[in-house]
Backbone as numpy.savetxt, mean C-alpha at the origin, in Angstrom:
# Nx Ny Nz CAx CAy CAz Cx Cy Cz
2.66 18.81 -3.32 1.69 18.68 -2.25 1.87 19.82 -1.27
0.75 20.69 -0.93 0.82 21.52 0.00 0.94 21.01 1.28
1.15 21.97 2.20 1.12 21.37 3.65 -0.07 21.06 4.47
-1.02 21.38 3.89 -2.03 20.92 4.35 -2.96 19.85 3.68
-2.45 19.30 2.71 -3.24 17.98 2.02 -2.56 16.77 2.61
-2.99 15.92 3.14 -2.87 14.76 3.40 -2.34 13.97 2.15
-0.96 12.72 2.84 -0.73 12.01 1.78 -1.49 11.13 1.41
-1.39 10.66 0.21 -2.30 9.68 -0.92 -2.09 8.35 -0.32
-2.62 7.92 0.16 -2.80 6.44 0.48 -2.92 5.70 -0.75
-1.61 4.67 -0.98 -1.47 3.66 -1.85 -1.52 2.09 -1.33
-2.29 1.33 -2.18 -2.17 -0.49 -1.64 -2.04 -1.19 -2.89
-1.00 -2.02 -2.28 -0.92 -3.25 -3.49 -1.96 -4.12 -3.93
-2.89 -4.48 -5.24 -3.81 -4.91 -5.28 -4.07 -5.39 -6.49
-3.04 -6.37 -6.48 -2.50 -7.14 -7.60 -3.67 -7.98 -8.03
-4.08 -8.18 -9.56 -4.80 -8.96 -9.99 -6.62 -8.81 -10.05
-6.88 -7.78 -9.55 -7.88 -7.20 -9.44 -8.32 -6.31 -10.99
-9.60 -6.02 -10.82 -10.53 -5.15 -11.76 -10.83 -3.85 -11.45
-11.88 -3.41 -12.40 -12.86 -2.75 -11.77 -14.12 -3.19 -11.35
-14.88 -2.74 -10.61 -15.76 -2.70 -9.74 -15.72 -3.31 -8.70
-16.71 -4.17 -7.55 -16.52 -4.24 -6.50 -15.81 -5.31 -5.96
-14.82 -5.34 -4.88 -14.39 -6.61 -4.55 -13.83 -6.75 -2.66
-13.84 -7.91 -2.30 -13.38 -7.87 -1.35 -11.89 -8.03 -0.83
-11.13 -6.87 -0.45 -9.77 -7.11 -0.36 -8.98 -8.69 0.15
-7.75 -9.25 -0.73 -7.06 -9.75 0.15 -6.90 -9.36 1.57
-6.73 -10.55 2.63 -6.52 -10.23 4.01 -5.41 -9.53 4.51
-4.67 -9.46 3.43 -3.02 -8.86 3.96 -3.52 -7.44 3.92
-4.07 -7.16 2.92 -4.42 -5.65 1.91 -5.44 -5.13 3.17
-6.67 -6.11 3.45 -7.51 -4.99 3.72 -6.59 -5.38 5.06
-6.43 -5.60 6.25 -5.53 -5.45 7.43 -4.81 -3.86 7.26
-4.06 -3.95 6.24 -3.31 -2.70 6.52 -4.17 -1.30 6.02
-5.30 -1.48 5.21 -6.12 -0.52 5.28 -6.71 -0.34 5.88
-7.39 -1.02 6.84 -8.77 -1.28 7.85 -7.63 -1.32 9.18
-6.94 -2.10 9.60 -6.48 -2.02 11.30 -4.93 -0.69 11.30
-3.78 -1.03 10.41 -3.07 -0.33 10.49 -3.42 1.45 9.88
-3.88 1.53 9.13 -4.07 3.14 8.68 -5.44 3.22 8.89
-6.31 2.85 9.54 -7.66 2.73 9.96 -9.15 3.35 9.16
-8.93 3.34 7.79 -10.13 3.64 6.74 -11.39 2.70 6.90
-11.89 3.92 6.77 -13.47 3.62 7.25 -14.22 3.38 5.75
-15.50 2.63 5.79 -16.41 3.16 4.48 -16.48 4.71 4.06
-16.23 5.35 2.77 -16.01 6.21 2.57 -14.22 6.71 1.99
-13.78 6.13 2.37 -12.49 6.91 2.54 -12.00 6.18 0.86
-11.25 6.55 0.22 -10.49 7.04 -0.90 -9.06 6.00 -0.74
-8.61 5.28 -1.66 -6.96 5.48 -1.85 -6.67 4.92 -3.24
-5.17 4.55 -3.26 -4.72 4.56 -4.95 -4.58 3.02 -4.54
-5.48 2.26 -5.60 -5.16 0.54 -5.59 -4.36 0.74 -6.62
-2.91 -0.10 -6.86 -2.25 -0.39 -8.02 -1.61 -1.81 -7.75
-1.36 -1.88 -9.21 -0.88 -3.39 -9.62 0.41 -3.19 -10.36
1.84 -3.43 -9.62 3.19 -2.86 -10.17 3.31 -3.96 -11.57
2.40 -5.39 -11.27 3.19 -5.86 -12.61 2.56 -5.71 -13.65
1.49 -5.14 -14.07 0.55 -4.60 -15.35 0.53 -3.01 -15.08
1.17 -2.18 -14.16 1.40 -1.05 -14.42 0.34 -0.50 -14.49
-0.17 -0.52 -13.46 -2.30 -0.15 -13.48 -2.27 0.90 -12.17
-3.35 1.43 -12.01 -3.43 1.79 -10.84 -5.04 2.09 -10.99
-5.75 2.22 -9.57 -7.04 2.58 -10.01 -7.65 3.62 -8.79
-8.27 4.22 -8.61 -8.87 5.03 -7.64 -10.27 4.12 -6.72
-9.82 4.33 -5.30 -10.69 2.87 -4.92 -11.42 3.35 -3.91
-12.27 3.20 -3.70 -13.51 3.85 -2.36 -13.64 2.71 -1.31
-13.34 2.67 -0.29 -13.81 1.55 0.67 -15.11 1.75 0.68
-16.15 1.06 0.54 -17.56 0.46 0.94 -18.11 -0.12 1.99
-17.48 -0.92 2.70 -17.37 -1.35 4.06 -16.40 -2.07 4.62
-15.88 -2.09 5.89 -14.96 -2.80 6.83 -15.92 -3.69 8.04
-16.00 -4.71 7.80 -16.91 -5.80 8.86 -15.46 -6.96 9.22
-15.27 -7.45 10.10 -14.49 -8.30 11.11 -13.12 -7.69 10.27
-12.76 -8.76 9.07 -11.34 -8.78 8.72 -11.58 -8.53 7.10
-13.02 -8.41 6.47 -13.16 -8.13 5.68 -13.66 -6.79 5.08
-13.13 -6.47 4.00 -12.53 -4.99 3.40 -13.32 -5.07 2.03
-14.60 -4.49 1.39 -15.07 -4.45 0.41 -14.83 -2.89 -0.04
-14.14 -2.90 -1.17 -14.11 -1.83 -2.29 -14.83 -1.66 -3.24
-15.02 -0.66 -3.81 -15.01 -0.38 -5.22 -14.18 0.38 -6.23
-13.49 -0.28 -6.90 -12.14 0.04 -7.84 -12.89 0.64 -9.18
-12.39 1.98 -9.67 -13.10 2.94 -10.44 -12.12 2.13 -12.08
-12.39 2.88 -13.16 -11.74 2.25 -14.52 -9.94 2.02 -14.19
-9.34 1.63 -14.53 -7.96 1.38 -14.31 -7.15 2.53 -15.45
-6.21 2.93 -15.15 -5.08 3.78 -15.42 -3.81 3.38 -15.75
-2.69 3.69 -16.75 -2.15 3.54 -16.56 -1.06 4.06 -15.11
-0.48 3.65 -14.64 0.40 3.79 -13.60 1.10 5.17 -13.52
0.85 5.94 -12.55 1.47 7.63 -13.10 3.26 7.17 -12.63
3.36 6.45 -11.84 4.92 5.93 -11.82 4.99 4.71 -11.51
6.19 3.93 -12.26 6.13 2.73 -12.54 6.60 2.67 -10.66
6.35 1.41 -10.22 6.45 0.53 -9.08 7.93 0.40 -9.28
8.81 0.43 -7.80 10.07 -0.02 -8.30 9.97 -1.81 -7.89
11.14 -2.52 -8.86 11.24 -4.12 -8.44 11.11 -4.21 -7.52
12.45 -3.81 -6.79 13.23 -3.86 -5.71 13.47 -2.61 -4.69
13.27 -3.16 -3.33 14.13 -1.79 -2.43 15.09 -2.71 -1.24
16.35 -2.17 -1.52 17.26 -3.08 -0.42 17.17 -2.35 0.68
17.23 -2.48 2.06 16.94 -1.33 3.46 18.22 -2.02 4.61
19.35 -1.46 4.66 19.67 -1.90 5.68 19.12 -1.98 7.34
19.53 -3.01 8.14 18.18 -3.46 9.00 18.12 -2.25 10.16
17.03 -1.96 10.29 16.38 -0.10 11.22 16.56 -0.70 12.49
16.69 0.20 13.20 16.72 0.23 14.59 15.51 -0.15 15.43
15.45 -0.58 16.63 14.26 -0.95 17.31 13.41 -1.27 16.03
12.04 -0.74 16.16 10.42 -1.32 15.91 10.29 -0.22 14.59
11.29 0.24 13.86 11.29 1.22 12.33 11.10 0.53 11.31
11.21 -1.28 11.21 10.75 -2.23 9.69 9.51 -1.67 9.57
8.38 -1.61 10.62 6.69 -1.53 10.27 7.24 -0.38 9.09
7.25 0.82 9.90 6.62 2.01 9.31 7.78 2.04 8.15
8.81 1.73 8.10 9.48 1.56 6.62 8.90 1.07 5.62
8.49 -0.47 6.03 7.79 -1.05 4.79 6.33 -0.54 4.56
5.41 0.45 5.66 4.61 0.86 5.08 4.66 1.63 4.06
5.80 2.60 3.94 5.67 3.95 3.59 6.40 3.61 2.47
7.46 2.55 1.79 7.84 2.12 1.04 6.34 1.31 0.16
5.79 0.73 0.88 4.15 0.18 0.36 3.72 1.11 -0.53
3.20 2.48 0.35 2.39 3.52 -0.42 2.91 4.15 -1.48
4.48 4.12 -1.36 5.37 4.66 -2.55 5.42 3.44 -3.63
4.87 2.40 -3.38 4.74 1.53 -4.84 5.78 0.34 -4.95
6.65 0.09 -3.98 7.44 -1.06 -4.03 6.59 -2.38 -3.46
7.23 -3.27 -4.27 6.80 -4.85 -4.36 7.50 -5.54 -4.18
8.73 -5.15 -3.85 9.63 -6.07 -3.28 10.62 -5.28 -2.17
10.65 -5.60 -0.59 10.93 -5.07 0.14 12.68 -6.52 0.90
13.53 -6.00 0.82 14.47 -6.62 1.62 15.24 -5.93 2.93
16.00 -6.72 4.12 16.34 -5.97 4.66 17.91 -6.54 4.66
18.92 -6.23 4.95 20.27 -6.82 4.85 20.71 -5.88 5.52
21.50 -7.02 6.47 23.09 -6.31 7.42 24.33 -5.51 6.79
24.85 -4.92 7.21 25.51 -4.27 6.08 26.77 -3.61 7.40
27.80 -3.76 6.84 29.05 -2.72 7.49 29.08 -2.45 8.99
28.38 -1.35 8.54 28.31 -0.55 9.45 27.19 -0.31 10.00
26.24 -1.27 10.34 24.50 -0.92 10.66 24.69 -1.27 12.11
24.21 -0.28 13.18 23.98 -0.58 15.01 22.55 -1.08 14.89
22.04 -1.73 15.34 20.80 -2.44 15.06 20.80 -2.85 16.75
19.80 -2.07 17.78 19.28 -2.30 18.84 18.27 -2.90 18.99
């Protein structure tokens, strides 16, 4: 990735097809309020436990609901990991951890105390 391309926006979007649908509330929330995609905008829907992924167009964002359209499905260019263990972040760093762990394809997010962790 050059320095001037924007990263790939990834969402979990388990159990889904192709063509049009309206996101789970968890899903479209973090596409629509937290990373704020509008109709138009692009990202990678995948499904870690069938190893899918699909290229997805938002269509519209109205109150809390998130309508897509999910293009043919793919296999997965990298498998989803199970698991990610995170010892627990400082102040208000869980959000943007587990986002960015999100877009990188994990499906299972934990946090555990550990040793040596200062946790303010």
């Amino acid at each position: 990735m050059g320095t001037n391309e924007a990263p790939v926006v990834r969402a979990p979007c388990p159990d889904l097809g192709p063509g049009e649908h309206v996101l789970p509330e968890a899903v479209g929330h973090y596409l629509a309020r937290v990373l704020r995609l509008r109709a138009g905008a692009t990202f990678v829907a995948f499904d870690g436990a069938r190893a899918v992924e699909w290229d997805a167009t938002v269509l519209a964002v109205s109150g809390g609901a998130v309508r897509v359209r999910f293009a043919s499905p793919r296999p997965a260019l990298r498998p989803a990991p199970v698991a990610w263990v995170h010892g627990l972040p400082k102040g208000d760093k869980a959000d943007a951890i587990v986002r960015d762990l999100t877009e990188l394809g994990a499906t299972l997010i934990a946090f555990a105390t550990t040793e040596h962790a200062v946790v303010t």
